[in-house]
Coordinates of C-alpha atoms in Angstrom, one line a residue:
M1023 CA 1.1 -42.1 42.6
T1024 CA -0.8 -39.3 40.9
P1025 CA -1.1 -40.1 37.2
V1026 CA 0.7 -37.8 34.7
I1027 CA 1.2 -37.5 31.0
E1028 CA 4.4 -39.3 30.5
G1029 CA 7.3 -37.3 29.1
F1030 CA 5.5 -34.0 29.6
D1031 CA 6.7 -31.1 31.8
R1032 CA 4.3 -29.6 34.3
L1033 CA 4.1 -25.8 34.5
R1034 CA 2.2 -23.1 36.3
V1035 CA 1.6 -20.1 34.1
P1036 CA 0.0 -16.8 35.1
V1037 CA -2.8 -15.9 32.6
A1038 CA -4.8 -13.2 34.4
E1039 CA -4.6 -11.2 37.6
G1040 CA -4.5 -13.7 40.4
V1041 CA -5.1 -16.7 38.1
S1042 CA -2.5 -19.2 37.0
L1043 CA -3.1 -22.3 35.0
H1044 CA -1.5 -25.7 35.5
A1045 CA -0.4 -27.2 32.2
A1046 CA 1.4 -30.3 30.9
V1047 CA 3.7 -29.4 28.0
G1048 CA 5.6 -31.7 25.7
G1049 CA 7.0 -32.2 22.2
S1050 CA 8.2 -29.7 19.6
G1051 CA 6.9 -28.2 16.5
P1052 CA 3.8 -26.2 15.7
P1053 CA 1.8 -25.5 18.8
L1054 CA -1.5 -27.4 19.7
V1055 CA -3.5 -26.7 22.8
L1056 CA -5.8 -29.4 24.1
L1057 CA -8.6 -28.6 26.5
H1058 CA -10.3 -31.1 28.8
G1059 CA -13.9 -31.7 29.5
F1060 CA -16.1 -32.5 32.5
P1061 CA -15.6 -34.2 35.0
Q1062 CA -12.0 -34.5 34.0
T1063 CA -8.7 -32.7 34.0
H1064 CA -5.8 -32.4 31.4
L1065 CA -5.2 -36.1 32.1
M1066 CA -7.9 -37.1 29.6
W1067 CA -5.3 -36.3 26.9
R1068 CA -2.7 -38.8 28.3
H1069 CA -2.8 -41.0 25.2
V1070 CA -3.5 -38.4 22.5
A1071 CA -1.0 -35.8 23.6
P1072 CA 2.1 -38.0 23.4
A1073 CA 1.2 -39.3 20.0
L1074 CA 0.8 -35.7 18.7
A1075 CA 3.9 -34.5 20.5
A1076 CA 6.0 -36.4 17.9
D1077 CA 5.7 -33.4 15.6
H1078 CA 3.8 -30.7 17.6
T1079 CA 4.4 -28.7 20.8
V1080 CA 1.4 -30.0 22.8
I1081 CA 0.0 -27.9 25.7
C1082 CA -2.6 -29.5 28.0
P1083 CA -3.9 -27.1 30.7
D1084 CA -6.4 -27.6 33.4
L1085 CA -9.1 -25.0 32.8
R1086 CA -9.6 -22.2 35.2
G1087 CA -11.6 -23.7 38.1
Y1088 CA -10.5 -27.3 37.4
G1089 CA -7.7 -29.6 38.3
A1090 CA -4.6 -28.0 39.7
S1091 CA -5.4 -24.6 38.1
D1092 CA -6.5 -21.6 40.2
K1093 CA -10.2 -21.5 41.2
P1094 CA -11.1 -17.9 41.8
A1095 CA -14.4 -17.2 43.5
A1096 CA -17.1 -16.0 41.1
A1097 CA -17.1 -12.3 41.7
D1098 CA -19.7 -11.9 38.9
D1099 CA -20.9 -13.8 35.9
T1100 CA -17.7 -13.0 33.9
T1101 CA -15.4 -15.0 36.2
Y1102 CA -16.3 -18.3 34.5
A1103 CA -17.6 -16.9 31.2
K1104 CA -16.2 -18.9 28.3
R1105 CA -14.9 -15.5 27.0
T1106 CA -12.8 -15.2 30.1
M1107 CA -11.7 -18.8 30.0
G1108 CA -10.9 -18.5 26.3
H1109 CA -8.7 -15.5 27.1
D1110 CA -6.9 -17.6 29.6
V1111 CA -6.0 -20.1 26.9
V1112 CA -4.7 -17.4 24.5
A1113 CA -2.7 -15.8 27.3
L1114 CA -1.2 -19.2 28.2
A1115 CA -0.1 -19.9 24.6
R1116 CA 1.4 -16.4 24.4
A1117 CA 3.2 -16.8 27.7
L1118 CA 4.8 -20.0 26.2
G1119 CA 5.8 -18.1 23.1
H1120 CA 3.0 -18.9 20.7
E1121 CA 1.0 -16.1 19.1
R1122 CA -0.8 -18.5 16.8
F1123 CA -1.8 -22.1 17.6
A1124 CA -4.2 -24.9 16.9
L1125 CA -6.9 -25.6 19.5
A1126 CA -8.9 -28.7 20.3
G1127 CA -11.4 -29.1 23.2
H1128 CA -13.7 -31.8 24.6
D1129 CA -17.0 -31.1 26.3
R1130 CA -16.6 -28.0 28.5
G1131 CA -13.2 -27.4 26.9
A1132 CA -14.8 -27.4 23.5
L1133 CA -17.1 -24.6 24.6
V1134 CA -14.0 -22.6 25.7
A1135 CA -12.3 -23.4 22.4
F1136 CA -15.3 -22.4 20.4
R1137 CA -15.5 -19.0 22.2
A1138 CA -11.7 -18.5 21.9
A1139 CA -11.9 -19.1 18.2
L1140 CA -14.7 -16.6 17.8
D1141 CA -13.0 -14.0 19.9
H1142 CA -9.4 -14.5 18.7
P1143 CA -9.6 -15.6 15.1
A1144 CA -6.1 -14.3 14.4
A1145 CA -4.6 -16.5 17.1
I1146 CA -6.4 -19.8 16.4
T1147 CA -5.3 -21.6 13.2
H1148 CA -7.4 -24.7 13.5
L1149 CA -10.3 -25.7 15.8
A1150 CA -11.6 -29.1 16.9
C1151 CA -14.6 -29.6 19.1
L1152 CA -15.4 -33.0 20.6
D1153 CA -18.9 -34.0 21.6
V1154 CA -20.7 -30.8 22.2
L1155 CA -23.1 -28.4 20.5
P1156 CA -22.6 -24.6 20.6
T1157 CA -24.5 -23.3 23.7
P1158 CA -27.6 -21.8 21.9
D1159 CA -28.1 -25.0 19.9
M1160 CA -27.6 -27.1 23.0
W1161 CA -30.4 -25.3 24.8
D1162 CA -32.6 -25.4 21.8
V1163 CA -32.5 -29.2 21.3
M1164 CA -33.1 -30.0 24.9
H1165 CA -36.8 -30.9 25.2
G1166 CA -39.0 -33.7 26.3
V1167 CA -38.1 -36.8 28.4
T1168 CA -35.2 -37.7 26.1
A1169 CA -33.5 -34.5 27.4
A1170 CA -33.3 -36.1 30.8
V1171 CA -29.7 -37.1 29.9
G1172 CA -28.8 -33.5 30.4
F1173 CA -30.4 -33.1 33.9
H1174 CA -27.2 -31.6 35.3
L1175 CA -27.4 -28.7 32.9
Y1176 CA -30.6 -27.5 34.6
L1177 CA -29.4 -28.2 38.1
L1178 CA -26.1 -26.3 37.7
A1179 CA -27.9 -23.4 36.1
Q1180 CA -29.7 -22.6 39.3
P1181 CA -28.7 -19.5 41.4
P1182 CA -25.8 -19.9 43.7
G1183 CA -26.4 -22.0 46.8
L1184 CA -28.5 -25.0 46.2
P1185 CA -26.5 -26.8 43.5
E1186 CA -23.2 -26.3 45.4
E1187 CA -24.8 -27.6 48.6
L1188 CA -26.4 -30.7 47.0
I1189 CA -23.2 -31.7 45.1
A1190 CA -20.9 -31.1 48.0
G1191 CA -23.0 -33.5 50.0
A1192 CA -22.1 -36.4 47.7
P1193 CA -19.5 -35.3 45.2
D1194 CA -18.1 -38.7 44.3
A1195 CA -21.6 -40.0 43.6
F1196 CA -22.5 -37.0 41.5
F1197 CA -19.3 -36.8 39.4
G1198 CA -18.8 -40.5 39.3
H1199 CA -22.3 -40.9 37.8
F1200 CA -21.1 -39.1 34.6
L1201 CA -17.9 -41.1 34.4
D1202 CA -20.1 -44.3 34.5
V1203 CA -23.0 -43.4 32.2
W1204 CA -21.2 -41.5 29.6
S1205 CA -18.6 -44.2 28.9
N1206 CA -19.0 -47.1 26.6
D1207 CA -15.7 -48.7 27.7
S1208 CA -15.2 -49.4 31.4
D1209 CA -11.5 -49.9 30.8
A1210 CA -10.9 -46.4 29.2
I1211 CA -10.7 -44.7 32.6
P1212 CA -8.6 -46.9 35.0
A1213 CA -9.0 -46.7 38.7
A1214 CA -6.1 -44.4 39.3
V1215 CA -7.3 -41.9 36.7
R1216 CA -10.9 -42.1 38.0
A1217 CA -9.7 -41.4 41.5
A1218 CA -7.7 -38.4 40.3
Y1219 CA -10.7 -37.0 38.5
L1220 CA -13.0 -37.4 41.5
D1221 CA -10.4 -35.9 43.8
A1222 CA -10.0 -32.9 41.5
C1223 CA -13.8 -32.4 41.2
R1224 CA -14.3 -32.8 44.9
R1225 CA -12.0 -29.8 45.4
A1226 CA -13.7 -27.7 42.8
V1227 CA -17.4 -27.9 43.3
P1228 CA -18.1 -24.1 43.4
S1229 CA -16.0 -23.3 40.3
I1230 CA -17.4 -26.2 38.3
V1231 CA -20.9 -25.1 39.1
A1232 CA -20.0 -21.5 38.2
D1233 CA -18.6 -22.7 34.8
Y1234 CA -21.9 -24.5 34.0
R1235 CA -24.1 -21.6 35.4
A1236 CA -22.4 -19.3 32.9
S1237 CA -23.6 -21.4 30.0
A1238 CA -27.2 -20.6 31.0
G1239 CA -26.5 -16.8 31.1
I1240 CA -23.5 -14.9 29.9
D1241 CA -22.2 -17.5 27.5
L1242 CA -25.6 -17.8 25.9
A1243 CA -25.8 -14.1 25.5
H1244 CA -22.3 -13.9 23.9
D1245 CA -23.1 -16.7 21.5
L1246 CA -26.4 -15.3 20.5
A1247 CA -24.8 -11.9 19.8
D1248 CA -22.3 -13.5 17.6
R1249 CA -24.9 -15.6 15.8
D1250 CA -27.1 -12.6 15.2
G1251 CA -24.1 -10.5 14.1
G1252 CA -22.8 -13.0 11.6
N1253 CA -19.6 -13.9 13.4
R1254 CA -18.5 -17.3 12.2
L1255 CA -15.5 -19.7 12.6
R1256 CA -13.3 -18.9 9.7
M1257 CA -10.5 -21.4 10.4
P1258 CA -10.7 -25.1 9.4
V1259 CA -13.0 -26.8 11.9
T1260 CA -13.5 -30.5 12.8
V1261 CA -16.3 -31.7 15.0
L1262 CA -16.3 -35.2 16.4
Q1263 CA -19.4 -36.3 18.2
Q1264 CA -21.7 -39.1 19.1
D1265 CA -25.0 -39.2 17.2
W1266 CA -27.1 -37.4 19.9
G1267 CA -29.3 -36.1 17.1
A1268 CA -30.8 -39.5 16.5
A1269 CA -32.1 -39.6 20.1
L1270 CA -33.0 -35.9 20.5
G1271 CA -34.2 -35.2 17.0
Y1272 CA -31.8 -32.7 15.4
D1273 CA -29.2 -32.6 12.7
A1274 CA -25.9 -31.9 14.5
A1275 CA -23.9 -31.4 11.3
A1276 CA -26.4 -28.7 10.1
L1277 CA -26.3 -26.9 13.4
W1278 CA -22.5 -26.8 13.4
R1279 CA -22.3 -25.9 9.7
A1280 CA -24.2 -22.7 10.4
W1281 CA -21.3 -21.7 12.6
A1282 CA -18.4 -23.1 10.6
P1283 CA -18.2 -22.9 6.8
G1284 CA -15.0 -24.9 6.8
L1285 CA -16.5 -27.8 8.7
R1286 CA -15.6 -31.5 8.8
H1287 CA -18.3 -33.2 10.9
V1288 CA -17.8 -36.8 11.9
S1289 CA -20.3 -39.0 13.9
V1290 CA -18.4 -41.6 15.9
D1291 CA -19.4 -44.5 18.2
W1292 CA -16.5 -44.0 20.6
G1293 CA -18.6 -42.8 23.6
H1294 CA -18.4 -39.4 25.2
F1295 CA -14.9 -40.0 26.6
M1296 CA -13.5 -40.6 23.1
A1297 CA -10.0 -39.4 23.7
E1298 CA -9.6 -42.1 26.3
A1299 CA -11.7 -44.8 24.6
A1300 CA -10.4 -44.3 21.1
P1301 CA -7.2 -42.2 21.3
A1302 CA -5.8 -43.4 17.9
G1303 CA -9.0 -42.4 16.1
V1304 CA -9.0 -39.0 17.8
A1305 CA -5.3 -38.4 17.1
A1306 CA -5.8 -39.3 13.5
E1307 CA -8.7 -36.8 13.1
L1308 CA -6.6 -34.1 14.7
R1309 CA -3.7 -34.8 12.4
A1310 CA -6.0 -34.6 9.4
L1311 CA -7.3 -31.2 10.7
L1312 CA -3.8 -29.9 11.3
A1313 CA -2.8 -30.9 7.7
R1314 CA -5.5 -28.5 6.3
S1315 CA -4.3 -25.1 5.2
P1316 CA -5.3 -22.4 7.8
S1317 CA -7.4 -19.5 6.7

């Protein structure tokens, strides 16, 4: 059986012309949207979402291009721009009756959440980003042999054709590599969930590559324009991340603080897939964020 988030309804919601998102929705109360990372789907929130659904309406979509959501062909570089994907999330929440909502994202989902919060500050009450840096900072800190951990960022940034062909030749080996090396708990992603992730990624190679390719082009341009223009995250912000700075030689909290005056930055030892390896800790941090007064 395909794994699901227990007790949650599954919906398909139109968010743009020709694009619908699949989402798991449960609970009641103030709305909270949870966005997944790579190489995952909304299932990564299967422990955290039910815990928070006790007093929140929790919405867990598959991002455009991932999971059971639509995967439009990349007509141009805007199709998988984080600005476009962030608009999807705002449209999803509005379609479900929520003009304002809290937003948390992991990995790629955190980049979508970051852009949505910059573009739609009136809609996003609170923001949590798990284990990423903003795109300009990410590219700035990648240097030397220690940056080999991010080899995929450079592969997926290449022009259309080669990355898609290489990955399609051995998708389970490629996507499974990250599930293995980014985890510090082999039991955090059980076999059935791992199989669901690999199956979803296998069906989405072009759109996943397009998502990453955007981060080397249009996403970077959008973020640099905001940084240069003084656009900042004005809502309460929590960032949870591993201490990548120790290995790569940067101060993650300082980089994030430049974007978010209302920042709580927490270094954790839960591994990259922290919502699956340490769901109680992640849920506690999200509850603490949601208890802060919105701007």
